[in-house]
PDB file of C-alpha atoms in Angstrom:
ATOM      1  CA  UNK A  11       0.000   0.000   0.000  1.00  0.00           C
ATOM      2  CA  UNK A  12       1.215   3.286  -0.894  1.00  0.00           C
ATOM      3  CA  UNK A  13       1.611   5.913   1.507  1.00  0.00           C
ATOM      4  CA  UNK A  14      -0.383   8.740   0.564  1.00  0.00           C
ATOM      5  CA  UNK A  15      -2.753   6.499  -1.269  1.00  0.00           C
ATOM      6  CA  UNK A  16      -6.978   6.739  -0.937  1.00  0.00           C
ATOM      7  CA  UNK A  17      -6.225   3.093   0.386  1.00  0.00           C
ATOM      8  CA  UNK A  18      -3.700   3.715   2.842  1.00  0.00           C
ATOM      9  CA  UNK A  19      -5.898   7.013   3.948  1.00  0.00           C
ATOM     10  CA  UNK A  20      -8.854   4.907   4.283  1.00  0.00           C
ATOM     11  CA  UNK A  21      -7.179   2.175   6.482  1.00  0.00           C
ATOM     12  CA  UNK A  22      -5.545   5.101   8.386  1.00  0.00           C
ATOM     13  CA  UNK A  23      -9.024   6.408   9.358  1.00  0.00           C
ATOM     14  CA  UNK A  24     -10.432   3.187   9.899  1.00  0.00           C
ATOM     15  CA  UNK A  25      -7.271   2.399  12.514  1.00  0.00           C
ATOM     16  CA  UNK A  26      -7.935   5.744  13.561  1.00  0.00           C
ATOM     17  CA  UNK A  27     -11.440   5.252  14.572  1.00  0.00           C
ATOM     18  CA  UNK A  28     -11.138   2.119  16.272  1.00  0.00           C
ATOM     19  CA  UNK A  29      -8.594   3.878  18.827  1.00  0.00           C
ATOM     20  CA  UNK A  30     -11.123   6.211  20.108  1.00  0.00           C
ATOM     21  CA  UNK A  31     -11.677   8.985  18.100  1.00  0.00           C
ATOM     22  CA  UNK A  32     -14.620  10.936  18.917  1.00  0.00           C
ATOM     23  CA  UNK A  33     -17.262  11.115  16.273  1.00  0.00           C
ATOM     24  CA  UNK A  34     -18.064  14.710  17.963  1.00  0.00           C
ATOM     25  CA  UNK A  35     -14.869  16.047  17.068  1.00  0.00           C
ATOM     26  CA  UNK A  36     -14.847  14.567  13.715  1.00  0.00           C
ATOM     27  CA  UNK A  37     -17.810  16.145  12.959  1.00  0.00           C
ATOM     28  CA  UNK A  38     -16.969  19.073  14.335  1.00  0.00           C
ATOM     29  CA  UNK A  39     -13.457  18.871  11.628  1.00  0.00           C
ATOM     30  CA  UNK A  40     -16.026  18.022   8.990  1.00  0.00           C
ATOM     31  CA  UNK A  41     -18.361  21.323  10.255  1.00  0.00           C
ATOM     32  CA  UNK A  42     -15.812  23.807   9.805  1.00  0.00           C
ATOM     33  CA  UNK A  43     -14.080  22.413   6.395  1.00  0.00           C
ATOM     34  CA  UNK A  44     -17.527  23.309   5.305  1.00  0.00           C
ATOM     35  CA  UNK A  45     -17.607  26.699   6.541  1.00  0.00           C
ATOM     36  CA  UNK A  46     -13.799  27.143   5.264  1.00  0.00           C
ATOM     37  CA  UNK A  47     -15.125  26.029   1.631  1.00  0.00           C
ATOM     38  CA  UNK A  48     -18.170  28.192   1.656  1.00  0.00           C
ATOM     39  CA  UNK A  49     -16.058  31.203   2.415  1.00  0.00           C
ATOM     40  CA  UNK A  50     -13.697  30.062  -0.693  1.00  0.00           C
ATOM     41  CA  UNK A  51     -16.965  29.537  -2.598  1.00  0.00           C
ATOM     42  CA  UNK A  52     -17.879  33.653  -1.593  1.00  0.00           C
ATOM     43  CA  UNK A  53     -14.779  34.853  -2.046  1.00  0.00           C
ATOM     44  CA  UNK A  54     -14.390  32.943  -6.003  1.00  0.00           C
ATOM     45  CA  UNK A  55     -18.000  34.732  -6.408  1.00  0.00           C
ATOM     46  CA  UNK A  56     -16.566  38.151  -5.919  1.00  0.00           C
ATOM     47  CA  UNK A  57     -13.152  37.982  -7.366  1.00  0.00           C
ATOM     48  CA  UNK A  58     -13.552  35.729 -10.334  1.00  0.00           C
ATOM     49  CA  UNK A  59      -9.532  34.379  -9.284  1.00  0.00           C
ATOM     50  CA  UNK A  60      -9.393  30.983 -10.828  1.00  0.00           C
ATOM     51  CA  UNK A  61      -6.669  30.149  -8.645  1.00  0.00           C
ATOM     52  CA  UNK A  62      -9.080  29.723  -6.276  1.00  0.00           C
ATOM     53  CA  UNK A  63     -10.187  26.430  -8.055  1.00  0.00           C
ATOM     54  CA  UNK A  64      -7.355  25.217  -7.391  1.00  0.00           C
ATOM     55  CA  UNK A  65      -7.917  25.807  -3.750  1.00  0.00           C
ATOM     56  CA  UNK A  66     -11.695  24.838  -3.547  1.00  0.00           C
ATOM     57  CA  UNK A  67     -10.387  21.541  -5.373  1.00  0.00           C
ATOM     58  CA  UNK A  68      -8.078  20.722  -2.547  1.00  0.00           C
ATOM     59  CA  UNK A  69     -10.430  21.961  -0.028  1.00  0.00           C
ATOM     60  CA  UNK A  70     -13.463  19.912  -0.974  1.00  0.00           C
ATOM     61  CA  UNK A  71     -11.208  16.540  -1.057  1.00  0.00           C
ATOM     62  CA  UNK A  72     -10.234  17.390   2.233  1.00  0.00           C
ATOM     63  CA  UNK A  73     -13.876  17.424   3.447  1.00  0.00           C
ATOM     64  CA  UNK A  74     -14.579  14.162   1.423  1.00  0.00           C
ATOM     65  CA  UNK A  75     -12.106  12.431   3.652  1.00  0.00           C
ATOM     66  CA  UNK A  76     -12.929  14.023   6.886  1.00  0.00           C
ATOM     67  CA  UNK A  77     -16.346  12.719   5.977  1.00  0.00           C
ATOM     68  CA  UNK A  78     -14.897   9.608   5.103  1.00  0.00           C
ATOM     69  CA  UNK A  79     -12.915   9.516   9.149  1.00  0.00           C
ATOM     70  CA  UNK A  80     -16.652  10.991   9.886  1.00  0.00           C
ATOM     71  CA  UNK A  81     -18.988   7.483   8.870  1.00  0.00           C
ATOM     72  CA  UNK A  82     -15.639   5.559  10.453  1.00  0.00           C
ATOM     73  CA  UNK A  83     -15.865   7.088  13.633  1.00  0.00           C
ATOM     74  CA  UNK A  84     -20.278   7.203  13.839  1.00  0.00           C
ATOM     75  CA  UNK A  85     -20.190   2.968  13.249  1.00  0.00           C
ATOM     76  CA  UNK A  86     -17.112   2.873  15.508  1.00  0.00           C
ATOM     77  CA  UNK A  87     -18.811   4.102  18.041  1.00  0.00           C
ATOM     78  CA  UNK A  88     -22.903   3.516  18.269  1.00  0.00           C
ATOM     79  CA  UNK A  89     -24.638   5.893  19.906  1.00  0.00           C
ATOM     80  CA  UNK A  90     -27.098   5.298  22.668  1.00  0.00           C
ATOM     81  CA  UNK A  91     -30.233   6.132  22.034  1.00  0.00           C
TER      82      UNK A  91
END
């Protein structure tokens, strides 16, 4: 498995979420990666800076892996209801 790989990433965060990572703080990762892209998203609408694709780009596959570490960490750890 190469390092850096979606593979190793998702066996990372699976590893990750077996050792007691709190879903709340996951989610709470996941919560303001969205707020960081939507202010990316506002500032591309006023400037028109295409570089900023770039950086929405990296930005949004960032959240798809928090969200990824996110689903680990929720069937980790069931909640009681």
């Amino acid at each position: 498995m190469k390092a850096g790989s979606l593979e190793h990433h998702q066996q990372s965060a699976a590893v990750a979420a077996l050792h007691s990572v709190d879903p709340d703080k996951v989610l709470a990762d996941l919560l303001a990666g969205a707020e960081g892209l939507h202010g990316l998203a506002e500032q591309l609408s006023m400037t028109r800076n295409a570089a900023l694709c770039d950086q929405i780009a990296a930005h949004a596959e960032g959240i798809r892996r928090a969200a990824h570490r996110a689903r680990v960490a929720i069937l980790a750890k069931p909640s009681v209801a």
